[in-house]
Amino acid sequence: MKKHSARVAPLSSYSTQVLTCPNSEGEDGSESRPETPGSGTSIESWSYNTCASTVLKVLGGLLMVLCVSSSWVGTTQVVKLTFQSFSCPFFISWFSSNWNILFFPIYYSGHVFTTGEKQTPIQKFRECSKLFGEDGMSLKLFVKRTAPFSILWTLTNYLYLLALKKLTATDVSALYCCHKAFVFLLSWIILKDRFMGVRIVAAIMAITGIVMMAYADGFHGDSFVGVALAVGSASTSALYKVLFKMFLGSANLGEVAHFLSTMGFFNLIFISCVPLILYFTRVEHLGSLSSLPWGYLFGLAGLWLVFNILVHVGVVLTYPILISIGTLLSVPGNAAVDVLKHEVIFSVVRLAATCIICLGFLLLLLPEEWDSVILRFLANIADKKSEEHGEELTESSGQTRSRSQANGTVSIPLA
């Protein structure tokens, strides 16, 4: 039986098209055949199709950036509205996480619509369950693999919601962007990823922004607690991503949908006891079912699900860097809503801290070979300047000779 590994094809791997031309040599490799009349047309057609697909991918990526940013801004703002009448952050986190069960049904519907395969949902589910091992998913593997990630997922959302009770949406979204720096540090320490000086600088900038944000209102009160909660949410999110890469590898879209739906089932089965405990201990007062703001809860859970779907699908359909930029743009989006609707006034320290964190986030998006690319670019510019300077010297010497001939200056050899 063919063995399947738990580490699967990378999520962001793209199949590069390769142009293959017919062999122009004879059977012995000595004679060359003349070009066919349609060869030039086929090359032009292939180039046109490649350019068109690239343009469509970029335009789709820009649309994806707008959708990712809008869904995350909407999620954060709806949480703030929900807290005005219903202050139960863990119940909101648990209720929203249950919607992860819909990941695989949505993926399967899209897969059938786009490919037309006749695979049943059970067959596709079993195929994607190879992520858990060669024998598929068992009860032991279900608990062993899903429990740590589900707990980290719940902690990330719960801490994020607690931070929104203490800080503005702009501050929390900016602090959450620090998860990119934490991912780099954990990957460097745990996964032994390549050391990059610019990313160390970005991590230092993120820490500087965190300290400045905490210092804005003094190291006391709700502001400091809110900063600590937001940083805790970013830390658990970074740990979740690093552990996923470490233990499960980079899964394809179907396996990611399967895994997230599995986490939704784990959340519904095993974590449902926590809201009940918080209710009976009066930590979170739910009230009657009719008094719950179901409109806000369904809207919040739907936006959160849309955001997660866009993030995972966008990595496959477009460029991953655009998804990160969409998350970053949620900071100015939340700032616009806070200023226009809630009339929030930001201090100079908070604005400076937000800008430093966002700049560090952008530095973390630089590719690993960015320095060599810049050096090659500068070398090309220097070469072009030297060539232009040489052409100018040649033209000036030619003009000097032509002027000498025009003035009648002729060199007569001596007898």
mmCIF file of C-alpha atoms in Angstrom:
data_model
loop_
_atom_site.group_PDB
_atom_site.id
_atom_site.type_symbol
_atom_site.label_atom_id
_atom_site.label_comp_id
_atom_site.label_asym_id
_atom_site.label_seq_id
_atom_site.Cartn_x
_atom_site.Cartn_y
_atom_site.Cartn_z
ATOM 1 C CA MET A 1 0.000 0.000 0.000
ATOM 2 C CA LYS A 2 1.254 3.431 -0.906
ATOM 3 C CA LYS A 3 2.181 5.365 2.201
ATOM 4 C CA HIS A 4 1.049 8.919 2.751
ATOM 5 C CA SER A 5 3.038 11.338 4.838
ATOM 6 C CA ALA A 6 1.567 13.816 7.287
ATOM 7 C CA ARG A 7 3.517 16.527 5.533
ATOM 8 C CA VAL A 8 1.856 17.402 2.294
ATOM 9 C CA ALA A 9 2.248 19.788 -0.601
ATOM 10 C CA PRO A 10 2.733 23.443 0.342
ATOM 11 C CA LEU A 11 -0.359 25.565 0.449
ATOM 12 C CA SER A 12 1.057 28.356 -1.642
ATOM 13 C CA SER A 13 2.765 26.206 -4.239
ATOM 14 C CA TYR A 14 1.888 27.222 -7.756
ATOM 15 C CA SER A 15 2.328 25.122 -10.884
ATOM 16 C CA THR A 16 4.537 27.086 -13.258
ATOM 17 C CA GLN A 17 3.695 26.716 -16.908
ATOM 18 C CA VAL A 18 6.601 25.559 -19.080
ATOM 19 C CA LEU A 19 6.747 26.160 -22.811
ATOM 20 C CA THR A 20 7.744 22.951 -24.597
ATOM 21 C CA CYS A 21 8.743 23.216 -28.248
ATOM 22 C CA PRO A 22 8.898 20.267 -30.661
ATOM 23 C CA ASN A 23 12.299 18.781 -31.324
ATOM 24 C CA SER A 24 13.902 20.661 -34.216
ATOM 25 C CA GLU A 25 16.513 18.026 -34.893
ATOM 26 C CA GLY A 26 16.284 14.863 -36.908
ATOM 27 C CA GLU A 27 16.421 11.400 -35.523
ATOM 28 C CA ASP A 28 20.195 11.480 -35.460
ATOM 29 C CA GLY A 29 20.267 14.988 -34.086
ATOM 30 C CA SER A 30 22.191 16.353 -37.072
ATOM 31 C CA GLU A 31 19.508 17.702 -39.370
ATOM 32 C CA SER A 32 17.250 20.555 -38.396
ATOM 33 C CA ARG A 33 13.668 20.838 -39.553
ATOM 34 C CA PRO A 34 12.264 24.118 -40.774
ATOM 35 C CA GLU A 35 9.975 26.043 -38.446
ATOM 36 C CA THR A 36 6.286 25.433 -38.861
ATOM 37 C CA PRO A 37 4.244 28.442 -39.900
ATOM 38 C CA GLY A 38 2.165 28.383 -36.730
ATOM 39 C CA SER A 39 5.053 28.266 -34.248
ATOM 40 C CA GLY A 40 5.331 32.048 -33.914
ATOM 41 C CA THR A 41 1.591 32.343 -33.435
ATOM 42 C CA SER A 42 1.600 29.691 -30.707
ATOM 43 C CA ILE A 43 4.385 31.489 -28.839
ATOM 44 C CA GLU A 44 2.524 34.802 -29.059
ATOM 45 C CA SER A 45 -0.677 33.114 -27.893
ATOM 46 C CA TRP A 46 1.117 31.496 -24.948
ATOM 47 C CA SER A 47 2.711 34.825 -23.974
ATOM 48 C CA TYR A 48 -0.658 36.569 -24.172
ATOM 49 C CA ASN A 49 -2.335 33.917 -22.028
ATOM 50 C CA THR A 50 0.466 34.108 -19.452
ATOM 51 C CA CYS A 51 0.238 37.900 -19.223
ATOM 52 C CA ALA A 52 -3.554 37.764 -19.016
ATOM 53 C CA SER A 53 -3.477 35.194 -16.207
ATOM 54 C CA THR A 54 -0.923 37.290 -14.299
ATOM 55 C CA VAL A 55 -3.042 40.441 -14.673
ATOM 56 C CA LEU A 56 -6.164 38.593 -13.538
ATOM 57 C CA LYS A 57 -4.281 37.168 -10.573
ATOM 58 C CA VAL A 58 -3.070 40.621 -9.523
ATOM 59 C CA LEU A 59 -6.534 42.178 -9.942
ATOM 60 C CA GLY A 60 -8.060 39.291 -8.000
ATOM 61 C CA GLY A 61 -5.426 39.802 -5.327
ATOM 62 C CA LEU A 62 -6.284 43.496 -5.008
ATOM 63 C CA LEU A 63 -9.956 42.607 -4.684
ATOM 64 C CA MET A 64 -8.996 39.981 -2.100
ATOM 65 C CA VAL A 65 -7.023 42.619 -0.144
ATOM 66 C CA LEU A 66 -10.115 44.817 0.005
ATOM 67 C CA CYS A 67 -12.350 41.919 1.078
ATOM 68 C CA VAL A 68 -9.919 40.672 3.753
ATOM 69 C CA SER A 69 -9.485 44.153 5.207
ATOM 70 C CA SER A 70 -13.221 44.882 5.141
ATOM 71 C CA SER A 71 -14.207 41.581 6.763
ATOM 72 C CA TRP A 72 -11.650 41.986 9.567
ATOM 73 C CA VAL A 73 -12.672 45.604 10.196
ATOM 74 C CA GLY A 74 -16.311 44.525 10.206
ATOM 75 C CA THR A 75 -15.609 41.695 12.644
ATOM 76 C CA THR A 76 -13.785 43.986 15.065
ATOM 77 C CA GLN A 77 -16.411 46.719 14.915
ATOM 78 C CA VAL A 78 -19.332 44.298 15.355
ATOM 79 C CA VAL A 79 -17.601 42.929 18.464
ATOM 80 C CA LYS A 80 -17.496 46.454 19.897
ATOM 81 C CA LEU A 81 -21.211 46.886 19.140
ATOM 82 C CA THR A 82 -22.051 43.505 20.670
ATOM 83 C CA PHE A 83 -20.274 44.394 23.911
ATOM 84 C CA GLN A 84 -22.660 47.328 24.404
ATOM 85 C CA SER A 85 -25.512 44.935 25.207
ATOM 86 C CA PHE A 86 -23.838 41.544 25.720
ATOM 87 C CA SER A 87 -20.535 41.285 27.568
ATOM 88 C CA CYS A 88 -19.690 37.564 27.382
ATOM 89 C CA PRO A 89 -16.438 37.287 25.405
ATOM 90 C CA PHE A 90 -15.877 33.555 25.883
ATOM 91 C CA PHE A 91 -19.392 32.670 24.767
ATOM 92 C CA ILE A 92 -18.903 34.859 21.662
ATOM 93 C CA SER A 93 -15.582 33.155 20.934
ATOM 94 C CA TRP A 94 -17.089 29.681 21.411
ATOM 95 C CA PHE A 95 -20.144 30.480 19.287
ATOM 96 C CA SER A 96 -18.010 31.886 16.438
ATOM 97 C CA SER A 97 -15.549 28.974 16.526
ATOM 98 C CA ASN A 98 -18.394 26.500 16.065
ATOM 99 C CA TRP A 99 -18.952 27.971 12.621
ATOM 100 C CA ASN A 100 -15.641 26.430 11.537
ATOM 101 C CA ILE A 101 -17.653 23.243 10.955
ATOM 102 C CA LEU A 102 -18.918 24.883 7.751
ATOM 103 C CA PHE A 103 -15.399 25.101 6.286
ATOM 104 C CA PHE A 104 -15.369 21.686 4.635
ATOM 105 C CA PRO A 105 -18.956 21.799 3.263
ATOM 106 C CA ILE A 106 -18.190 25.188 1.684
ATOM 107 C CA TYR A 107 -14.924 23.871 0.244
ATOM 108 C CA TYR A 108 -16.606 20.741 -1.118
ATOM 109 C CA SER A 109 -19.363 22.775 -2.788
ATOM 110 C CA GLY A 110 -16.819 25.049 -4.458
ATOM 111 C CA HIS A 111 -14.643 22.092 -5.457
ATOM 112 C CA VAL A 112 -17.538 20.264 -7.128
ATOM 113 C CA PHE A 113 -18.705 23.445 -8.860
ATOM 114 C CA THR A 114 -15.271 24.286 -10.298
ATOM 115 C CA THR A 115 -13.992 20.796 -11.159
ATOM 116 C CA GLY A 116 -17.168 18.804 -11.739
ATOM 117 C CA GLU A 117 -15.862 15.740 -9.893
ATOM 118 C CA LYS A 118 -18.417 13.098 -8.894
ATOM 119 C CA GLN A 119 -16.759 12.316 -5.564
ATOM 120 C CA THR A 120 -19.164 12.016 -2.641
ATOM 121 C CA PRO A 121 -18.625 14.222 0.438
ATOM 122 C CA ILE A 122 -17.624 11.159 2.502
ATOM 123 C CA GLN A 123 -15.027 10.094 -0.076
ATOM 124 C CA LYS A 124 -13.565 13.591 -0.273
ATOM 125 C CA PHE A 125 -13.557 13.868 3.526
ATOM 126 C CA ARG A 126 -11.633 10.598 3.818
ATOM 127 C CA GLU A 127 -9.202 11.694 1.137
ATOM 128 C CA CYS A 128 -8.451 14.942 2.959
ATOM 129 C CA SER A 129 -8.148 13.093 6.287
ATOM 130 C CA LYS A 130 -4.770 11.733 5.096
ATOM 131 C CA LEU A 131 -3.428 14.876 6.763
ATOM 132 C CA PHE A 132 -3.699 12.962 10.046
ATOM 133 C CA GLY A 133 -1.627 10.013 8.811
ATOM 134 C CA GLU A 134 -1.564 7.135 6.367
ATOM 135 C CA ASP A 135 -4.529 5.418 8.061
ATOM 136 C CA GLY A 136 -6.688 8.523 8.088
ATOM 137 C CA MET A 137 -8.370 9.977 11.157
ATOM 138 C CA SER A 138 -9.055 7.933 14.272
ATOM 139 C CA LEU A 139 -10.474 9.023 17.635
ATOM 140 C CA LYS A 140 -7.027 9.063 19.212
ATOM 141 C CA LEU A 141 -5.536 11.142 16.399
ATOM 142 C CA PHE A 142 -8.611 13.383 16.430
ATOM 143 C CA VAL A 143 -8.006 14.344 20.054
ATOM 144 C CA LYS A 144 -4.199 14.315 19.868
ATOM 145 C CA ARG A 145 -3.870 16.497 16.781
ATOM 146 C CA THR A 146 -6.915 18.717 17.162
ATOM 147 C CA ALA A 147 -6.884 19.523 20.894
ATOM 148 C CA PRO A 148 -3.761 21.743 21.052
ATOM 149 C CA PHE A 149 -4.687 23.708 17.945
ATOM 150 C CA SER A 150 -8.296 24.139 19.033
ATOM 151 C CA ILE A 151 -7.187 25.400 22.453
ATOM 152 C CA LEU A 152 -4.759 27.887 20.855
ATOM 153 C CA TRP A 153 -7.468 29.008 18.431
ATOM 154 C CA THR A 154 -9.898 29.607 21.304
ATOM 155 C CA LEU A 155 -7.297 31.450 23.379
ATOM 156 C CA THR A 156 -6.396 33.698 20.446
ATOM 157 C CA ASN A 157 -10.009 34.719 19.879
ATOM 158 C CA TYR A 158 -10.835 35.013 23.589
ATOM 159 C CA LEU A 159 -7.842 37.225 24.385
ATOM 160 C CA TYR A 160 -8.578 39.352 21.316
ATOM 161 C CA LEU A 161 -12.149 39.914 22.503
ATOM 162 C CA LEU A 162 -10.996 40.722 26.047
ATOM 163 C CA ALA A 163 -8.565 43.280 24.641
ATOM 164 C CA LEU A 164 -11.407 44.945 22.711
ATOM 165 C CA LYS A 165 -13.174 45.544 26.032
ATOM 166 C CA LYS A 166 -10.193 47.579 27.259
ATOM 167 C CA LEU A 167 -8.842 49.315 24.133
ATOM 168 C CA THR A 168 -10.092 50.830 20.901
ATOM 169 C CA ALA A 169 -10.413 48.678 17.786
ATOM 170 C CA THR A 170 -7.479 50.532 16.189
ATOM 171 C CA ASP A 171 -5.105 49.787 19.069
ATOM 172 C CA VAL A 172 -6.070 46.106 19.246
ATOM 173 C CA SER A 173 -5.780 45.546 15.493
ATOM 174 C CA ALA A 174 -2.384 47.271 15.453
ATOM 175 C CA LEU A 175 -1.090 45.211 18.367
ATOM 176 C CA TYR A 176 -2.393 42.021 16.770
ATOM 177 C CA CYS A 177 -0.174 42.741 13.741
ATOM 178 C CA CYS A 178 2.778 41.931 16.026
ATOM 179 C CA HIS A 179 1.974 38.237 15.508
ATOM 180 C CA LYS A 180 4.045 38.402 12.316
ATOM 181 C CA ALA A 181 7.152 39.294 14.341
ATOM 182 C CA PHE A 182 6.415 36.543 16.868
ATOM 183 C CA VAL A 183 6.061 34.008 14.045
ATOM 184 C CA PHE A 184 9.523 34.953 12.786
ATOM 185 C CA LEU A 185 11.100 34.689 16.238
ATOM 186 C CA LEU A 186 9.470 31.320 16.986
ATOM 187 C CA SER A 187 10.346 29.970 13.532
ATOM 188 C CA TRP A 188 13.946 31.070 13.997
ATOM 189 C CA ILE A 189 14.171 29.415 17.422
ATOM 190 C CA ILE A 190 12.035 26.292 16.938
ATOM 191 C CA LEU A 191 12.117 25.591 13.197
ATOM 192 C CA LYS A 192 15.675 26.877 12.686
ATOM 193 C CA ASP A 193 14.601 29.161 9.859
ATOM 194 C CA ARG A 194 17.095 31.439 8.163
ATOM 195 C CA PHE A 195 18.344 34.385 10.230
ATOM 196 C CA MET A 196 17.557 37.756 8.666
ATOM 197 C CA GLY A 197 18.788 40.982 10.174
ATOM 198 C CA VAL A 198 15.971 43.070 8.735
ATOM 199 C CA ARG A 199 13.396 40.832 10.427
ATOM 200 C CA ILE A 200 15.183 41.177 13.753
ATOM 201 C CA VAL A 201 14.899 44.939 13.273
ATOM 202 C CA ALA A 202 11.193 44.496 12.507
ATOM 203 C CA ALA A 203 10.722 42.423 15.667
ATOM 204 C CA ILE A 204 12.481 45.120 17.722
ATOM 205 C CA MET A 205 10.193 47.736 16.167
ATOM 206 C CA ALA A 206 7.149 45.653 17.097
ATOM 207 C CA ILE A 207 8.321 45.382 20.707
ATOM 208 C CA THR A 208 9.032 49.120 20.743
ATOM 209 C CA GLY A 209 5.506 49.827 19.532
ATOM 210 C CA ILE A 210 4.060 47.564 22.231
ATOM 211 C CA VAL A 211 5.982 49.380 24.964
ATOM 212 C CA MET A 212 4.937 52.774 23.602
ATOM 213 C CA MET A 213 1.295 51.668 23.436
ATOM 214 C CA ALA A 214 1.434 50.527 27.062
ATOM 215 C CA TYR A 215 3.167 53.762 28.095
ATOM 216 C CA ALA A 216 0.558 55.970 26.385
ATOM 217 C CA ASP A 217 -1.707 55.997 29.464
ATOM 218 C CA GLY A 218 0.898 54.916 31.979
ATOM 219 C CA PHE A 219 1.777 51.386 33.057
ATOM 220 C CA HIS A 220 -1.430 50.918 34.994
ATOM 221 C CA GLY A 221 -5.159 50.654 34.533
ATOM 222 C CA ASP A 222 -7.215 49.174 31.696
ATOM 223 C CA SER A 223 -4.839 50.384 28.999
ATOM 224 C CA PHE A 224 -1.914 48.298 30.221
ATOM 225 C CA VAL A 225 -4.150 45.251 30.744
ATOM 226 C CA GLY A 226 -5.594 45.681 27.256
ATOM 227 C CA VAL A 227 -2.142 45.855 25.694
ATOM 228 C CA ALA A 228 -1.120 42.690 27.551
ATOM 229 C CA LEU A 229 -4.257 40.866 26.336
ATOM 230 C CA ALA A 230 -3.738 41.935 22.717
ATOM 231 C CA VAL A 231 -0.077 40.866 22.807
ATOM 232 C CA GLY A 232 -1.166 37.557 24.347
ATOM 233 C CA SER A 233 -3.606 37.046 21.456
ATOM 234 C CA ALA A 234 -0.854 37.759 18.928
ATOM 235 C CA SER A 235 1.485 35.354 20.731
ATOM 236 C CA THR A 236 -0.982 32.446 20.769
ATOM 237 C CA SER A 237 -1.774 33.087 17.097
ATOM 238 C CA ALA A 238 1.943 32.930 16.239
ATOM 239 C CA LEU A 239 2.392 29.731 18.254
ATOM 240 C CA TYR A 240 -0.590 28.173 16.442
ATOM 241 C CA LYS A 241 0.930 28.920 13.020
ATOM 242 C CA VAL A 242 4.408 27.693 13.931
ATOM 243 C CA LEU A 243 3.100 24.447 15.455
ATOM 244 C CA PHE A 244 0.904 23.830 12.425
ATOM 245 C CA LYS A 245 3.929 24.184 10.163
ATOM 246 C CA MET A 246 6.007 21.997 12.474
ATOM 247 C CA PHE A 247 3.640 19.064 12.978
ATOM 248 C CA LEU A 248 1.304 19.116 10.003
ATOM 249 C CA GLY A 249 3.372 20.754 7.310
ATOM 250 C CA SER A 250 1.889 23.081 4.716
ATOM 251 C CA ALA A 251 -1.422 21.500 3.755
ATOM 252 C CA ASN A 252 -3.419 22.086 0.591
ATOM 253 C CA LEU A 253 -6.764 23.831 0.604
ATOM 254 C CA GLY A 254 -8.877 20.685 1.011
ATOM 255 C CA GLU A 255 -6.851 19.460 3.964
ATOM 256 C CA VAL A 256 -6.973 22.893 5.609
ATOM 257 C CA ALA A 257 -10.765 22.941 5.231
ATOM 258 C CA HIS A 258 -10.928 19.421 6.688
ATOM 259 C CA PHE A 259 -8.713 20.393 9.633
ATOM 260 C CA LEU A 260 -10.640 23.571 10.451
ATOM 261 C CA SER A 261 -13.960 21.713 10.312
ATOM 262 C CA THR A 262 -12.463 19.112 12.633
ATOM 263 C CA MET A 263 -11.473 21.867 15.048
ATOM 264 C CA GLY A 264 -15.036 23.157 14.885
ATOM 265 C CA PHE A 265 -16.342 19.730 15.905
ATOM 266 C CA PHE A 266 -13.799 19.547 18.738
ATOM 267 C CA ASN A 267 -14.891 22.992 19.919
ATOM 268 C CA LEU A 268 -18.552 21.962 19.867
ATOM 269 C CA ILE A 269 -17.998 18.636 21.649
ATOM 270 C CA PHE A 270 -15.290 19.328 24.228
ATOM 271 C CA ILE A 271 -15.175 23.097 24.833
ATOM 272 C CA SER A 272 -18.939 23.535 25.229
ATOM 273 C CA CYS A 273 -18.536 22.810 28.924
ATOM 274 C CA VAL A 274 -16.509 25.992 29.492
ATOM 275 C CA PRO A 275 -19.370 28.457 28.750
ATOM 276 C CA LEU A 276 -21.581 26.417 31.063
ATOM 277 C CA ILE A 277 -18.999 26.584 33.848
ATOM 278 C CA LEU A 278 -18.626 30.344 33.367
ATOM 279 C CA TYR A 279 -22.418 30.708 33.435
ATOM 280 C CA PHE A 280 -22.969 28.732 36.643
ATOM 281 C CA THR A 281 -20.033 30.470 38.354
ATOM 282 C CA ARG A 282 -21.538 33.816 37.240
ATOM 283 C CA VAL A 283 -18.379 34.902 35.465
ATOM 284 C CA GLU A 284 -20.421 35.453 32.310
ATOM 285 C CA HIS A 285 -24.128 36.156 32.636
ATOM 286 C CA LEU A 286 -25.936 34.978 29.497
ATOM 287 C CA GLY A 287 -29.534 35.643 30.459
ATOM 288 C CA SER A 288 -32.430 34.013 28.644
ATOM 289 C CA LEU A 289 -32.123 32.816 25.053
ATOM 290 C CA SER A 290 -34.641 35.390 23.880
ATOM 291 C CA SER A 291 -32.583 38.233 25.366
ATOM 292 C CA LEU A 292 -29.403 37.345 23.492
ATOM 293 C CA PRO A 293 -28.449 39.694 20.625
ATOM 294 C CA TRP A 294 -28.710 36.970 17.979
ATOM 295 C CA GLY A 295 -28.421 39.453 15.134
ATOM 296 C CA TYR A 296 -25.012 40.664 16.305
ATOM 297 C CA LEU A 297 -23.888 37.120 17.149
ATOM 298 C CA PHE A 298 -24.787 35.701 13.742
ATOM 299 C CA GLY A 299 -23.295 38.715 11.969
ATOM 300 C CA LEU A 300 -20.084 38.462 13.968
ATOM 301 C CA ALA A 301 -19.722 34.711 13.429
ATOM 302 C CA GLY A 302 -20.465 35.090 9.716
ATOM 303 C CA LEU A 303 -17.881 37.865 9.232
ATOM 304 C CA TRP A 304 -15.277 35.894 11.171
ATOM 305 C CA LEU A 305 -15.934 32.836 8.997
ATOM 306 C CA VAL A 306 -15.712 34.926 5.817
ATOM 307 C CA PHE A 307 -12.391 36.401 6.971
ATOM 308 C CA ASN A 308 -10.886 32.964 7.642
ATOM 309 C CA ILE A 309 -12.156 31.610 4.316
ATOM 310 C CA LEU A 310 -10.707 34.573 2.416
ATOM 311 C CA VAL A 311 -7.345 34.182 4.148
ATOM 312 C CA HIS A 312 -7.001 30.473 3.328
ATOM 313 C CA VAL A 313 -8.471 30.660 -0.184
ATOM 314 C CA GLY A 314 -6.613 33.845 -1.058
ATOM 315 C CA VAL A 315 -3.243 32.238 -0.320
ATOM 316 C CA VAL A 316 -4.017 29.649 -3.026
ATOM 317 C CA LEU A 317 -5.660 31.877 -5.644
ATOM 318 C CA THR A 318 -3.456 34.974 -5.319
ATOM 319 C CA TYR A 319 -0.167 36.012 -3.753
ATOM 320 C CA PRO A 320 0.224 35.399 0.024
ATOM 321 C CA ILE A 321 1.779 38.836 0.533
ATOM 322 C CA LEU A 322 -1.491 40.459 -0.546
ATOM 323 C CA ILE A 323 -3.382 38.663 2.224
ATOM 324 C CA SER A 324 -0.909 40.018 4.784
ATOM 325 C CA ILE A 325 -1.343 43.518 3.371
ATOM 326 C CA GLY A 326 -5.118 43.112 3.695
ATOM 327 C CA THR A 327 -4.716 42.300 7.384
ATOM 328 C CA LEU A 328 -2.460 45.337 7.828
ATOM 329 C CA LEU A 329 -4.953 47.654 6.118
ATOM 330 C CA SER A 330 -7.476 46.805 8.828
ATOM 331 C CA VAL A 331 -5.539 49.201 11.094
ATOM 332 C CA PRO A 332 -6.308 52.379 9.097
ATOM 333 C CA GLY A 333 -9.792 50.992 8.400
ATOM 334 C CA ASN A 334 -10.550 50.654 12.104
ATOM 335 C CA ALA A 335 -8.974 54.056 12.732
ATOM 336 C CA ALA A 336 -11.325 55.665 10.201
ATOM 337 C CA VAL A 337 -14.365 54.057 11.851
ATOM 338 C CA ASP A 338 -13.182 55.012 15.355
ATOM 339 C CA VAL A 339 -12.631 58.640 14.358
ATOM 340 C CA LEU A 340 -15.763 59.133 12.252
ATOM 341 C CA LYS A 341 -18.287 57.095 14.256
ATOM 342 C CA HIS A 342 -16.967 56.842 17.804
ATOM 343 C CA GLU A 343 -15.132 60.215 17.748
ATOM 344 C CA VAL A 344 -11.973 58.712 19.238
ATOM 345 C CA ILE A 345 -9.034 61.091 19.655
ATOM 346 C CA PHE A 346 -5.653 59.396 19.354
ATOM 347 C CA SER A 347 -2.670 60.711 21.258
ATOM 348 C CA VAL A 348 0.657 61.339 19.559
ATOM 349 C CA VAL A 349 2.258 58.419 21.409
ATOM 350 C CA ARG A 350 -0.442 55.981 20.255
ATOM 351 C CA LEU A 351 -0.177 57.163 16.653
ATOM 352 C CA ALA A 352 3.610 56.812 16.740
ATOM 353 C CA ALA A 353 3.345 53.325 18.260
ATOM 354 C CA THR A 354 0.819 52.259 15.615
ATOM 355 C CA CYS A 355 3.019 53.558 12.793
ATOM 356 C CA ILE A 356 6.099 51.765 14.187
ATOM 357 C CA ILE A 357 4.227 48.462 14.472
ATOM 358 C CA CYS A 358 2.864 48.783 10.916
ATOM 359 C CA LEU A 359 6.312 49.626 9.543
ATOM 360 C CA GLY A 360 7.775 46.594 11.280
ATOM 361 C CA PHE A 361 4.976 44.483 9.773
ATOM 362 C CA LEU A 362 5.912 45.727 6.288
ATOM 363 C CA LEU A 363 9.580 44.904 6.859
ATOM 364 C CA LEU A 364 8.590 41.345 7.736
ATOM 365 C CA LEU A 365 6.980 41.006 4.296
ATOM 366 C CA LEU A 366 10.327 41.428 2.526
ATOM 367 C CA PRO A 367 11.417 38.222 0.766
ATOM 368 C CA GLU A 368 14.442 36.308 1.992
ATOM 369 C CA GLU A 369 16.576 37.337 -1.023
ATOM 370 C CA TRP A 370 15.613 40.989 -0.876
ATOM 371 C CA ASP A 371 19.188 42.170 -0.269
ATOM 372 C CA SER A 372 20.636 40.337 -3.275
ATOM 373 C CA VAL A 373 17.773 41.589 -5.446
ATOM 374 C CA ILE A 374 18.491 45.183 -4.454
ATOM 375 C CA LEU A 375 22.227 44.720 -5.066
ATOM 376 C CA ARG A 376 21.574 43.302 -8.537
ATOM 377 C CA PHE A 377 19.213 46.179 -9.255
ATOM 378 C CA LEU A 378 21.820 48.768 -8.189
ATOM 379 C CA ALA A 379 24.503 46.970 -10.221
ATOM 380 C CA ASN A 380 22.288 47.084 -13.309
ATOM 381 C CA ILE A 381 21.716 50.804 -12.812
ATOM 382 C CA ALA A 382 25.485 51.369 -12.466
ATOM 383 C CA ASP A 383 26.151 49.379 -15.644
ATOM 384 C CA LYS A 384 23.581 51.375 -17.588
ATOM 385 C CA LYS A 385 25.079 54.651 -16.374
ATOM 386 C CA SER A 386 28.568 53.556 -17.414
ATOM 387 C CA GLU A 387 27.278 52.526 -20.843
ATOM 388 C CA GLU A 388 25.499 55.848 -21.281
ATOM 389 C CA HIS A 389 28.653 57.705 -20.214
ATOM 390 C CA GLY A 390 30.712 55.745 -22.767
ATOM 391 C CA GLU A 391 28.183 56.532 -25.507
ATOM 392 C CA GLU A 392 28.320 60.220 -24.593
ATOM 393 C CA LEU A 393 32.124 60.202 -24.853
ATOM 394 C CA THR A 394 31.949 58.507 -28.242
ATOM 395 C CA GLU A 395 29.382 61.002 -29.517
ATOM 396 C CA SER A 396 31.414 63.973 -28.223
ATOM 397 C CA SER A 397 34.606 62.726 -29.935
ATOM 398 C CA GLY A 398 32.687 62.206 -33.186
ATOM 399 C CA GLN A 399 31.257 65.704 -33.006
ATOM 400 C CA THR A 400 34.759 67.127 -32.426
ATOM 401 C CA ARG A 401 36.081 65.391 -35.542
ATOM 402 C CA SER A 402 33.180 66.581 -37.658
ATOM 403 C CA ARG A 403 33.723 70.160 -36.521
ATOM 404 C CA SER A 404 37.421 69.965 -37.392
ATOM 405 C CA GLN A 405 36.595 68.761 -40.891
ATOM 406 C CA ALA A 406 33.991 71.509 -41.281
ATOM 407 C CA ASN A 407 36.582 74.191 -40.384
ATOM 408 C CA GLY A 408 38.956 72.942 -43.107
ATOM 409 C CA THR A 409 41.563 71.634 -40.787
ATOM 410 C CA VAL A 410 43.424 68.942 -42.687
ATOM 411 C CA SER A 411 46.606 67.247 -41.631
ATOM 412 C CA ILE A 412 49.137 67.255 -44.588
ATOM 413 C CA PRO A 413 51.965 64.781 -44.254
ATOM 414 C CA LEU A 414 55.499 66.160 -44.595
ATOM 415 C CA ALA A 415 57.554 65.194 -47.642
#
